[in-house]
XYZ file of N, CA, C and O in Angstrom:
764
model
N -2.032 -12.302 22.505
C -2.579 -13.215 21.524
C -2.295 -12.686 20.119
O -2.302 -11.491 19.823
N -2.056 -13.643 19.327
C -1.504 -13.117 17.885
C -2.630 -13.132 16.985
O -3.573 -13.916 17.085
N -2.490 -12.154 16.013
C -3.782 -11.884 15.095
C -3.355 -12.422 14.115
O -4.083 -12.986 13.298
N -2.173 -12.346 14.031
C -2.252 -12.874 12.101
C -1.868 -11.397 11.457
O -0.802 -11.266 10.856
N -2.530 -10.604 11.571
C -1.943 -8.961 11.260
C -0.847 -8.812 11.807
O -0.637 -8.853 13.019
N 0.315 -8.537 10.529
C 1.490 -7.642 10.502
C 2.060 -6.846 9.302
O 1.886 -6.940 8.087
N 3.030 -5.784 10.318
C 3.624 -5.132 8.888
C 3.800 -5.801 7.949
O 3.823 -7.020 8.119
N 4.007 -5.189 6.469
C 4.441 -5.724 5.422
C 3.770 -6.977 4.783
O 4.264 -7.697 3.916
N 2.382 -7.119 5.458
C 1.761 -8.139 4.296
C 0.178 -7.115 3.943
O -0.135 -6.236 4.746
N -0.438 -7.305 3.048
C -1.017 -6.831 2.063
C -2.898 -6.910 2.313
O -3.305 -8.067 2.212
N -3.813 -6.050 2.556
C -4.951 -6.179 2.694
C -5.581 -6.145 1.165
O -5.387 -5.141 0.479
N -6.370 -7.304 0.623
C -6.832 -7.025 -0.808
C -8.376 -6.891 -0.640
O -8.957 -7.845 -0.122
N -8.919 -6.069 -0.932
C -10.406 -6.133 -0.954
C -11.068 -7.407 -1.727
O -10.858 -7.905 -2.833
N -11.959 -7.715 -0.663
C -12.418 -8.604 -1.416
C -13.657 -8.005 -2.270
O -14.192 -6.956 -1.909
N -14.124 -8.761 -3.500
C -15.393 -7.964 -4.065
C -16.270 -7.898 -3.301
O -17.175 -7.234 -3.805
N -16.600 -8.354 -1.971
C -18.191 -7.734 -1.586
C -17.650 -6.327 -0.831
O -18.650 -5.635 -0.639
N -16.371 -5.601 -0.301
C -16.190 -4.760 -0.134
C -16.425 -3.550 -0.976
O -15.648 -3.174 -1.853
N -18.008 -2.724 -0.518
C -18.189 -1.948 -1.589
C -17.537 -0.260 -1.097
O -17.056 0.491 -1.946
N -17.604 0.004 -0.077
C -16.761 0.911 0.054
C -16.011 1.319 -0.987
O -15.288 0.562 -1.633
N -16.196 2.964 -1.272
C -15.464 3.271 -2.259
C -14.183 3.843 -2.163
O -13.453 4.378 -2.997
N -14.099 3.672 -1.271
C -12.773 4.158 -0.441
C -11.525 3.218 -0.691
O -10.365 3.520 -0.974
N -12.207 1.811 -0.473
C -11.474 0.659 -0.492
C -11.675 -0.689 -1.737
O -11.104 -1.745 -2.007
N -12.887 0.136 -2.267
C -13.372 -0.900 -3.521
C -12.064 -1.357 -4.217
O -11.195 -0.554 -4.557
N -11.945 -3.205 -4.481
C -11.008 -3.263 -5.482
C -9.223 -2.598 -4.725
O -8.401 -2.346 -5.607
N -8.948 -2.463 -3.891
C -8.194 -2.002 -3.089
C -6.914 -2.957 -2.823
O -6.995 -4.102 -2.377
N -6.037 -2.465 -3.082
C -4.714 -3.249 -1.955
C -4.010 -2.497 -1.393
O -3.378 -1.660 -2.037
N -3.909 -2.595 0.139
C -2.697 -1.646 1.265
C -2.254 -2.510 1.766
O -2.686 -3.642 1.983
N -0.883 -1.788 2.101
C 0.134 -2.699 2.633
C 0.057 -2.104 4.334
O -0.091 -0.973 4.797
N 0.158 -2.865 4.688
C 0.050 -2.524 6.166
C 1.587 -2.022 6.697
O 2.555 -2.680 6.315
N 1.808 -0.781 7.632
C 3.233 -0.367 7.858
C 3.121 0.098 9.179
O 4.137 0.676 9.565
N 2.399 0.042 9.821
C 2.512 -0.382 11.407
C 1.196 -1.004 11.634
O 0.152 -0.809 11.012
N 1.427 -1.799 12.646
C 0.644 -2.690 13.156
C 0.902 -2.923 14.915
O 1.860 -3.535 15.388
N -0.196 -2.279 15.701
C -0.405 -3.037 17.299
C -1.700 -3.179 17.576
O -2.590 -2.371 17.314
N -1.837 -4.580 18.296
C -3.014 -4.938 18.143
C -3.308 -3.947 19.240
O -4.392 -3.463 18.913
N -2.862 -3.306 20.534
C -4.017 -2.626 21.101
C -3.723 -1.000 20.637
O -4.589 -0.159 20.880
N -2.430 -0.605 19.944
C -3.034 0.480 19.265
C -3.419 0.964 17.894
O -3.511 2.091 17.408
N -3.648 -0.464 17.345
C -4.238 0.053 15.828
C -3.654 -0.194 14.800
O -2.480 -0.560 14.867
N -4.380 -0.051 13.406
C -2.988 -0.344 12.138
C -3.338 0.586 11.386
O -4.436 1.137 11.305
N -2.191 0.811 10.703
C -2.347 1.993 9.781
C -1.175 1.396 8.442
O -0.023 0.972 8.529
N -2.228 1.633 7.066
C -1.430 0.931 5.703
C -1.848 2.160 4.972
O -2.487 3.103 5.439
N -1.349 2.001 3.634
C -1.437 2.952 2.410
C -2.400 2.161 1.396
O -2.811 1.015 1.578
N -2.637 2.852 0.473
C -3.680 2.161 -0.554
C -2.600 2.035 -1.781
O -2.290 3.065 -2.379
N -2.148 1.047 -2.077
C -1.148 1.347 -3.654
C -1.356 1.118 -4.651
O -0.455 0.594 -5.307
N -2.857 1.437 -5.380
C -3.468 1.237 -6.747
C -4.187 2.355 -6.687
O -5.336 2.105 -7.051
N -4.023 3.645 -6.351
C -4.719 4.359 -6.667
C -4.255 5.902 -6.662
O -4.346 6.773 -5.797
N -3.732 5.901 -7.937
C -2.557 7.085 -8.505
C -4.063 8.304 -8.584
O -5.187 7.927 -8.913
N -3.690 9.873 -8.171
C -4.339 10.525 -8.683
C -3.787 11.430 -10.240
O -3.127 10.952 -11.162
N -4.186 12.479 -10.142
C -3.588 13.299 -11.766
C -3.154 14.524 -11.247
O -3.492 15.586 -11.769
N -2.020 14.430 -9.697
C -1.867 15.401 -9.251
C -0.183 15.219 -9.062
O 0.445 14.680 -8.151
N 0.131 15.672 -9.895
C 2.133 15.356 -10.089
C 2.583 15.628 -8.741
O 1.989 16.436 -8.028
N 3.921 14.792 -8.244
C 4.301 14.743 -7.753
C 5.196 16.165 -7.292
O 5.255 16.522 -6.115
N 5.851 16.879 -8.373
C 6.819 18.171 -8.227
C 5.640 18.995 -8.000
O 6.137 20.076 -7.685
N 4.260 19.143 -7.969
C 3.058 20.413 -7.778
C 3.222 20.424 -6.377
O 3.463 21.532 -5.898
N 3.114 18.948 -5.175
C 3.500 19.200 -3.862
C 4.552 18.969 -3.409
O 4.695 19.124 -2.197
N 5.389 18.627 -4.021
C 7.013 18.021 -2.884
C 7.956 18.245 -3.890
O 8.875 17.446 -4.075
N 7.771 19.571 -4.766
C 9.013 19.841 -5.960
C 10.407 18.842 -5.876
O 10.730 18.025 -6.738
N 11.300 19.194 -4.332
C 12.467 18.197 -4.212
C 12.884 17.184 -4.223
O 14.062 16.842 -4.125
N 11.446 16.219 -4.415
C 11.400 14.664 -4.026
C 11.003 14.407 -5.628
O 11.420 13.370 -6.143
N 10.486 15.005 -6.140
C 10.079 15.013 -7.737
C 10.588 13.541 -8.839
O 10.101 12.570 -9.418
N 11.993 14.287 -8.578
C 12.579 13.645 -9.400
C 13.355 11.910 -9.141
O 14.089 11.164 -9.789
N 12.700 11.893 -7.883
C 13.632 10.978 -7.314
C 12.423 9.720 -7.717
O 12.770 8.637 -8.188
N 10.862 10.111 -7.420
C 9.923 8.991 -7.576
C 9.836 8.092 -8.803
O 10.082 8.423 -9.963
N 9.519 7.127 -8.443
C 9.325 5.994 -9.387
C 8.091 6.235 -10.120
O 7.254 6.820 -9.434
N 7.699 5.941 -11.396
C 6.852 6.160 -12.289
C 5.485 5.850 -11.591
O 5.379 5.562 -10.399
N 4.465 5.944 -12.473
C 3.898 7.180 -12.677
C 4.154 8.256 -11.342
O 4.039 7.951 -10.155
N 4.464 9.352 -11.798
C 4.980 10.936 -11.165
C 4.121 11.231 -10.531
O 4.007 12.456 -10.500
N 3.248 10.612 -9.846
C 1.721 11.246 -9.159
C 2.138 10.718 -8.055
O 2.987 9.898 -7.705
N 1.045 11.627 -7.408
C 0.646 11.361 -6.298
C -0.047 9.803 -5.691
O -0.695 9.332 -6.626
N -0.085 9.327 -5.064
C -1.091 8.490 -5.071
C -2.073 8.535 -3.656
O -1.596 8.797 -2.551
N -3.340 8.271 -3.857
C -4.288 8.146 -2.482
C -4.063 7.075 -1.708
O -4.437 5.929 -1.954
N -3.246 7.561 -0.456
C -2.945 6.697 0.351
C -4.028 5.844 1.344
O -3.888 4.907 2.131
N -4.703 6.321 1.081
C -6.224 6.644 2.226
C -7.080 7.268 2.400
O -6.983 8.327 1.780
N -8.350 7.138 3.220
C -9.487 8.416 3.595
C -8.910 9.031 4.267
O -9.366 10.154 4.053
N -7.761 9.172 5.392
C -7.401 9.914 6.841
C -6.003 10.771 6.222
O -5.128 10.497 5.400
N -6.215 11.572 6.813
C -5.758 13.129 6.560
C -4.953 13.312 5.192
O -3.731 13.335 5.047
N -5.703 13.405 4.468
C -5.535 13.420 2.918
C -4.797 14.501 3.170
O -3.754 14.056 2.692
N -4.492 15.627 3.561
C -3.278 16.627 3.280
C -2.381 16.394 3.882
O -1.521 17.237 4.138
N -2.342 15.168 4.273
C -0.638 14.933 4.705
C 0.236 14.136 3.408
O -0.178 14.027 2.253
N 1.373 13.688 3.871
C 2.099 13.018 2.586
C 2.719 12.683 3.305
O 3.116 13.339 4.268
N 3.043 11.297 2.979
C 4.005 10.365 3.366
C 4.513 9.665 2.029
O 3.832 9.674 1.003
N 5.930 8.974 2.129
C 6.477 7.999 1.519
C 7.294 7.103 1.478
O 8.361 7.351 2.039
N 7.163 5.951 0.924
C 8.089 4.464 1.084
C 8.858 4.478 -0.226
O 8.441 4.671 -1.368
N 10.012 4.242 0.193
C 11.174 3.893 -0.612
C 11.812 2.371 -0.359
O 11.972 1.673 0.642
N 12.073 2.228 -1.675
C 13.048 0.835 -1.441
C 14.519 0.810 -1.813
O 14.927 1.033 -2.953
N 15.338 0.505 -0.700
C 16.591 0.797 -0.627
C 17.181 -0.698 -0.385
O 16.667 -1.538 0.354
N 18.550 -0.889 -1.276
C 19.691 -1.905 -1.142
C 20.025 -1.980 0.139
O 19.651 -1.274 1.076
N 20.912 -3.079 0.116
C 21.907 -3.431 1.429
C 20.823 -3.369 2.664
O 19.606 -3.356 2.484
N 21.594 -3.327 4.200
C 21.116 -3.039 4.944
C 21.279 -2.236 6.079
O 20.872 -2.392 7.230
N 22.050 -1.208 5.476
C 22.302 0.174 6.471
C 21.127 0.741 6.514
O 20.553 0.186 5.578
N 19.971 1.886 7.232
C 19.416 2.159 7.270
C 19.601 3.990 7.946
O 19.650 4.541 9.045
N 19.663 4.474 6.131
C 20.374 5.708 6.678
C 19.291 6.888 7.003
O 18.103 6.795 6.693
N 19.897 8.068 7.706
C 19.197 9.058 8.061
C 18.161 9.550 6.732
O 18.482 9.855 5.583
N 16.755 9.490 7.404
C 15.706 9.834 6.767
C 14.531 8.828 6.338
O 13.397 9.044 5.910
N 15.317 7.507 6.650
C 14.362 6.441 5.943
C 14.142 5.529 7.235
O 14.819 5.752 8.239
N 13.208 4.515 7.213
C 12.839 3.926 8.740
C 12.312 2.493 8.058
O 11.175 2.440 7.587
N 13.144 1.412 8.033
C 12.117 0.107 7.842
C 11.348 -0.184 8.134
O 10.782 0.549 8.946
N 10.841 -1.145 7.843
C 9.563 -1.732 7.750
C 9.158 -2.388 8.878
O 8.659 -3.380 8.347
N 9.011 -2.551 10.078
C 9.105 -4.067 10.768
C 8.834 -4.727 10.543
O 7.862 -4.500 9.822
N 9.108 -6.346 10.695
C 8.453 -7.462 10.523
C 9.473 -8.382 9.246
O 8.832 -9.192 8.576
N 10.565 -8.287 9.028
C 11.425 -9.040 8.337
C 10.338 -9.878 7.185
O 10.320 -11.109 7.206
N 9.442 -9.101 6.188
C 9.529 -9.798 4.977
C 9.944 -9.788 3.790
O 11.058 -9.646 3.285
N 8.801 -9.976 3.348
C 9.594 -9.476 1.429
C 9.840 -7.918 0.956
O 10.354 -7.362 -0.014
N 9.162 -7.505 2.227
C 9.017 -5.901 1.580
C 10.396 -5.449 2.802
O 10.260 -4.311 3.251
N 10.984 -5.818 3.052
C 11.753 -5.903 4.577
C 13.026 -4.502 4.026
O 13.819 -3.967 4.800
N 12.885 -4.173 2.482
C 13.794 -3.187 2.417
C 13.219 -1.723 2.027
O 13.883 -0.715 1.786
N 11.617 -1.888 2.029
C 10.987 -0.663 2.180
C 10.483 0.165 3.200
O 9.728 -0.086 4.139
N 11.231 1.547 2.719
C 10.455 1.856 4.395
C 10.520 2.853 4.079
O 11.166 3.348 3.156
N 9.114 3.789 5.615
C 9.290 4.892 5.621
C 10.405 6.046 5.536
O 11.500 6.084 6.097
N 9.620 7.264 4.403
C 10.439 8.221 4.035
C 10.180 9.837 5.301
O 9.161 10.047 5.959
N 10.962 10.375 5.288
C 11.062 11.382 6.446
C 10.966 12.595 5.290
O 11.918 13.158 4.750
N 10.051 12.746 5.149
C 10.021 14.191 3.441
C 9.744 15.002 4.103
O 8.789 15.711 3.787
N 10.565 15.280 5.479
C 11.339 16.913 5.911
C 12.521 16.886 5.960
O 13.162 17.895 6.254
N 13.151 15.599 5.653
C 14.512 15.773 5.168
C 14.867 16.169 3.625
O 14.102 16.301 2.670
N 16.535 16.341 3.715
C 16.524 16.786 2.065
C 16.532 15.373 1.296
O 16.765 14.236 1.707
N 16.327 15.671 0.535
C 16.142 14.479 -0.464
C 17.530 14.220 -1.100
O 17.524 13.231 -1.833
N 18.392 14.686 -1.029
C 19.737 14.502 -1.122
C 20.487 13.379 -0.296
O 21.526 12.821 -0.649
N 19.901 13.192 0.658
C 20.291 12.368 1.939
C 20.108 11.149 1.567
O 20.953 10.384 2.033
N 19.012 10.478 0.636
C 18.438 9.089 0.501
C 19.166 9.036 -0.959
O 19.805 8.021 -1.237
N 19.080 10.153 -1.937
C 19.142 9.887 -3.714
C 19.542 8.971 -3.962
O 18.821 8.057 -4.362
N 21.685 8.770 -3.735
C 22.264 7.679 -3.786
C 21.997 6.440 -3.524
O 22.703 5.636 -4.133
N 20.934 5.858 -2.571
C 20.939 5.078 -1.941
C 19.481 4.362 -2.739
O 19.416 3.183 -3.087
N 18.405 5.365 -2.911
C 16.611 4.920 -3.379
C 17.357 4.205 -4.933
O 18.134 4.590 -5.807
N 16.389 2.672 -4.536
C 16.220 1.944 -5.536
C 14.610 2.955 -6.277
O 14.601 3.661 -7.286
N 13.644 2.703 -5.493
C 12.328 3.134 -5.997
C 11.985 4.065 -4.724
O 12.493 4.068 -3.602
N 10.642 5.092 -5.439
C 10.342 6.064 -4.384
C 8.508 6.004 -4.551
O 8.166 5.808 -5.718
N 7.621 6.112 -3.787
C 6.075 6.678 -4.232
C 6.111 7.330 -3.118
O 6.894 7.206 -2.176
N 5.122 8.118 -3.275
C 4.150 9.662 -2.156
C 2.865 9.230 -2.463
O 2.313 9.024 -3.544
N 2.424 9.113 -1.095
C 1.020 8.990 -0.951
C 0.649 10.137 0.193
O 1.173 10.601 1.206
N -0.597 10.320 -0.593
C -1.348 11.921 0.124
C -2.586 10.985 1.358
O -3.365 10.313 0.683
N -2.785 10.885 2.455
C -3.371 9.817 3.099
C -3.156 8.903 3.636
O -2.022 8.573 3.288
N -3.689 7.937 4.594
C -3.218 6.691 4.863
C -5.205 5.839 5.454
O -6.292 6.358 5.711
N -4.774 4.620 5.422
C -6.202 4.283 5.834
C -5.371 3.572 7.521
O -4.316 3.010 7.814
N -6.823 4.118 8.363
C -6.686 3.108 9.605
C -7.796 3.047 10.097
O -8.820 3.728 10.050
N -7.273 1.585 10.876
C -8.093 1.140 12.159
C -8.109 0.812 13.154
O -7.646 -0.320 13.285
N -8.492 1.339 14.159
C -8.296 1.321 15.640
C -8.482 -0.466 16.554
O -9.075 -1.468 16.155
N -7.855 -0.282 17.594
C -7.096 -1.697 17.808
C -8.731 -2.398 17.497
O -9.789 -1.870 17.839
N -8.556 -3.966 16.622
C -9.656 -4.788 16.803
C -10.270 -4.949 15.426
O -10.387 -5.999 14.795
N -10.668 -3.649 15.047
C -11.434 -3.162 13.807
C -10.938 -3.668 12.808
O -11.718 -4.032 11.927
N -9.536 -3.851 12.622
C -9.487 -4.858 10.861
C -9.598 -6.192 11.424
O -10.027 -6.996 10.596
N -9.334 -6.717 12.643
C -9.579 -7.997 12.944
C -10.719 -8.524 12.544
O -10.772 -9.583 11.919
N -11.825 -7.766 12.901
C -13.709 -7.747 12.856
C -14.158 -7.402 11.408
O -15.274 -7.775 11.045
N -13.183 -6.568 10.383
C -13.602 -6.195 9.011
C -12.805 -7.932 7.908
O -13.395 -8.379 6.925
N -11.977 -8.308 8.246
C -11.333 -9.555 7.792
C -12.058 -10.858 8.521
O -11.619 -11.926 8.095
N -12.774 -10.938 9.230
C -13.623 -12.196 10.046
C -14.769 -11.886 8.971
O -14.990 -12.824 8.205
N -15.572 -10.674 8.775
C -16.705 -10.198 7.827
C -16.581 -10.493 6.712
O -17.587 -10.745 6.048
N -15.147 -10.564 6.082
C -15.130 -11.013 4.668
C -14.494 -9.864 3.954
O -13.891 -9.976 2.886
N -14.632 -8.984 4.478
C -13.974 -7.490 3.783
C -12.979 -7.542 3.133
O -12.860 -6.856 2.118
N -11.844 -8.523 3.643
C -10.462 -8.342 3.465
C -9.857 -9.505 2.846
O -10.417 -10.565 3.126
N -8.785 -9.577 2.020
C -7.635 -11.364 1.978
C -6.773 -10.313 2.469
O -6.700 -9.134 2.122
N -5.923 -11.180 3.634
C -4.554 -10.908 3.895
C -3.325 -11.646 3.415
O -2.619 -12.464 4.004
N -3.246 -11.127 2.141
C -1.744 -12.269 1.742
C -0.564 -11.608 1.866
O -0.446 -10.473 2.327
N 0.517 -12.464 1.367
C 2.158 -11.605 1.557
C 2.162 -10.587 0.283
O 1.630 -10.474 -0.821
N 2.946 -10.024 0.992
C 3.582 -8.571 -0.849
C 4.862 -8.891 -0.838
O 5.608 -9.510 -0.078
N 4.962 -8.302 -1.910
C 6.243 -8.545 -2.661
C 6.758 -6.757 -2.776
O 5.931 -5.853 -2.894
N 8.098 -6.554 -2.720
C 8.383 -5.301 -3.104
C 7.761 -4.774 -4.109
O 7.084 -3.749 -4.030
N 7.956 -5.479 -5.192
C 7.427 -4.943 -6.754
C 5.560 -4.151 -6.362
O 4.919 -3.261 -6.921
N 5.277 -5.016 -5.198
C 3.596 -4.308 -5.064
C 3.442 -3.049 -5.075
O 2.759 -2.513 -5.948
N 4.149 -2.247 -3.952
C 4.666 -0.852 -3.369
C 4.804 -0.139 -4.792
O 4.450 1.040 -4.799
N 5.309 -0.725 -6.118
C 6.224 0.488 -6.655
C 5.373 -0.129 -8.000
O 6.058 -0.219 -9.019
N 4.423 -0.418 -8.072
C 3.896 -1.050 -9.461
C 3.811 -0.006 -10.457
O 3.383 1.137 -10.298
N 4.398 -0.688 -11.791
C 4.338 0.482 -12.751
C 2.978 0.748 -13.243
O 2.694 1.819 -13.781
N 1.894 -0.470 -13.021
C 0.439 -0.474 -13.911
C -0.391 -0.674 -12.272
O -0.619 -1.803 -11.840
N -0.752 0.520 -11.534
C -1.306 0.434 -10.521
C -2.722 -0.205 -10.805
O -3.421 -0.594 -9.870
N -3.082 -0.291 -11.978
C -4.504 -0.134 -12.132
C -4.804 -1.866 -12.144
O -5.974 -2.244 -12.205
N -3.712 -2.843 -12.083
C -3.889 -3.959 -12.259
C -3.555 -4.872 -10.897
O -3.898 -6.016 -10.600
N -2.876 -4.044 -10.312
C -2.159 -4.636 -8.869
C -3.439 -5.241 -8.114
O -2.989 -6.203 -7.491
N -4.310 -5.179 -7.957
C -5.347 -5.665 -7.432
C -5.932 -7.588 -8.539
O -6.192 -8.681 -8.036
N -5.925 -7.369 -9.352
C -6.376 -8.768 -10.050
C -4.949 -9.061 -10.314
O -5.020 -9.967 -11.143
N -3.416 -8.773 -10.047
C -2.220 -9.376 -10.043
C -2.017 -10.094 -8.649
O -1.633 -11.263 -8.702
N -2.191 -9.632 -7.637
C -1.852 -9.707 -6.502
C -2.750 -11.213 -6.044
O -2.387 -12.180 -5.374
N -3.910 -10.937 -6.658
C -5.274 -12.175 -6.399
C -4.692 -13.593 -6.845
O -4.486 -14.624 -6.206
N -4.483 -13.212 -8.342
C -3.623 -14.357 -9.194
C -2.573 -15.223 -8.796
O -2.602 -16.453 -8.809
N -1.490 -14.360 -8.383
C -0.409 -15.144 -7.943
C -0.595 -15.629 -6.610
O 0.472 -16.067 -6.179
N -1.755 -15.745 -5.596
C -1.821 -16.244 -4.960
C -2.595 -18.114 -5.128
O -2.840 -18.957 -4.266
N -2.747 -18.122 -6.475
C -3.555 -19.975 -7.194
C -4.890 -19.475 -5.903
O -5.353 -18.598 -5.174
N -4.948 -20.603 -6.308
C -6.149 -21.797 -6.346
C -7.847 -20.587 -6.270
O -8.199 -19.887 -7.220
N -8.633 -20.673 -4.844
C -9.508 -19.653 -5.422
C -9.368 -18.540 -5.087
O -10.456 -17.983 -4.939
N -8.027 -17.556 -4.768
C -8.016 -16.073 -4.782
C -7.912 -15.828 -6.059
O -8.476 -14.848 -6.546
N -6.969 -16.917 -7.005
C -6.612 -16.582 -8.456
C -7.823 -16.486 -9.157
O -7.812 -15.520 -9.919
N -8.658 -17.005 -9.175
C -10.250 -17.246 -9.417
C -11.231 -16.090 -8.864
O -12.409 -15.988 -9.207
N -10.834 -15.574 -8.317
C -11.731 -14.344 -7.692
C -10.629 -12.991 -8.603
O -10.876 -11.809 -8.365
N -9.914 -13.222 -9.219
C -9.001 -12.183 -9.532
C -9.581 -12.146 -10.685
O -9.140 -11.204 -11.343
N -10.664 -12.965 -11.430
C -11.170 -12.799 -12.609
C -12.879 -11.859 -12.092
O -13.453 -10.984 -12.741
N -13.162 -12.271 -11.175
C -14.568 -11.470 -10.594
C -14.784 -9.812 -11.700
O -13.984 -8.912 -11.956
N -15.926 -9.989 -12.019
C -15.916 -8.542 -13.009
C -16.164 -7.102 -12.371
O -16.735 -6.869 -11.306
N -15.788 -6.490 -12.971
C -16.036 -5.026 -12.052
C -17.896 -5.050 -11.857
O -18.446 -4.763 -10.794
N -18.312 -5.276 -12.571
C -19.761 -5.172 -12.330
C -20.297 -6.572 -12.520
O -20.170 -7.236 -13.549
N -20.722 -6.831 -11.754
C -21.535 -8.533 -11.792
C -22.558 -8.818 -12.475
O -22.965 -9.908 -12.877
N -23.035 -7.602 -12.611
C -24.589 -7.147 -12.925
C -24.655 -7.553 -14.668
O -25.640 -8.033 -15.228
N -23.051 -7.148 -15.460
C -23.393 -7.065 -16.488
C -23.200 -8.459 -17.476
O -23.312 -8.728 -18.672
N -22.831 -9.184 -16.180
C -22.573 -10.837 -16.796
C -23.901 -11.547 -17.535
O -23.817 -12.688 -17.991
């Protein structure tokens, strides 16, 4: 039975999601099975921890801002990263996306390879320290609750130069009332 959950489209918090983990939040989802689970990145939430302090070799290759970003609550000392690459060879070190969409030329990075292997090829690069998941069912039951909008992404989401806005951008360009909830204030209280 099909959920509606797949790679490459976009979980946006909705405002009653107060979790601070996920408050105000957008992840892109990069694997998805419904009986074993999904696992996405968080991509609005850069820390102030440069990129060359943990992965010196990959440094120079990332797309702006040079940070790190919090991929998630789950195993924050790991690092992973998505790159977006031309054409459609899919060379040693990098792993698409499944699910043929808009994001269909980003994909996982292998950062135990050398970074020499991709250079030529990376349009854009981010590192995220983390990833968020949920075990088979659980975003089904958190998106029925209201927790979640699942809309499409666009490459440009992954690699945003103003992370801090990707969340009321993402709302917007979807019209009618997500665009309308993209105005919702950080605090309600102070209306």
């Amino acid at each position: 039975m099909e959920d509606g959950i797949r790679v490459g489209l976009l979980l946006v918090a909705t405002p009653q999601l107060e979790d601070p983990n996920f408050r105000r939040s957008v992840v892109l989802l990069v694997e998805h099975d419904m009986d074993g689970g999904t696992l996405g990145v968080v991509l609005n939430r850069p820390t102030e921890i440069p990129v060359d302090r943990v992965l010196p070799p990959w440094a120079e290759l990332v797309t702006g801002p040079s940070v790190v970003f919090q991929g998630g609550p789950v195993a924050l000392d790991n690092a992973l990263a998505l790159a977006r690459l031309p054409g459609e060879d899919e060379p040693l070190g990098w792993r698409a996306l499944e699910g043929g969409s808009e994001v269909a030329r980003v994909g996982l990075v292998d950062l135990e390879a050398p970074p020499g292997l991709l250079a030529p090829e990376l349009l854009q690069l981010r590192v995220f320290a983390g990833y968020a998941g949920w075990s088979a069912g659980q975003l089904r039951g958190e998106i029925e609750d209201g927790a979640w909008y699942l809309v499409p992404a666009e490459a440009g989401d992954v690699f945003a130069g103003n992370p801090d806005r990707l969340w009321q951008e993402v709302l917007r360009r979807q019209g009618g009332d997500l665009a309308f909830v993209s105005t919702f204030p950080e605090d309600p209280t102070l209306n």
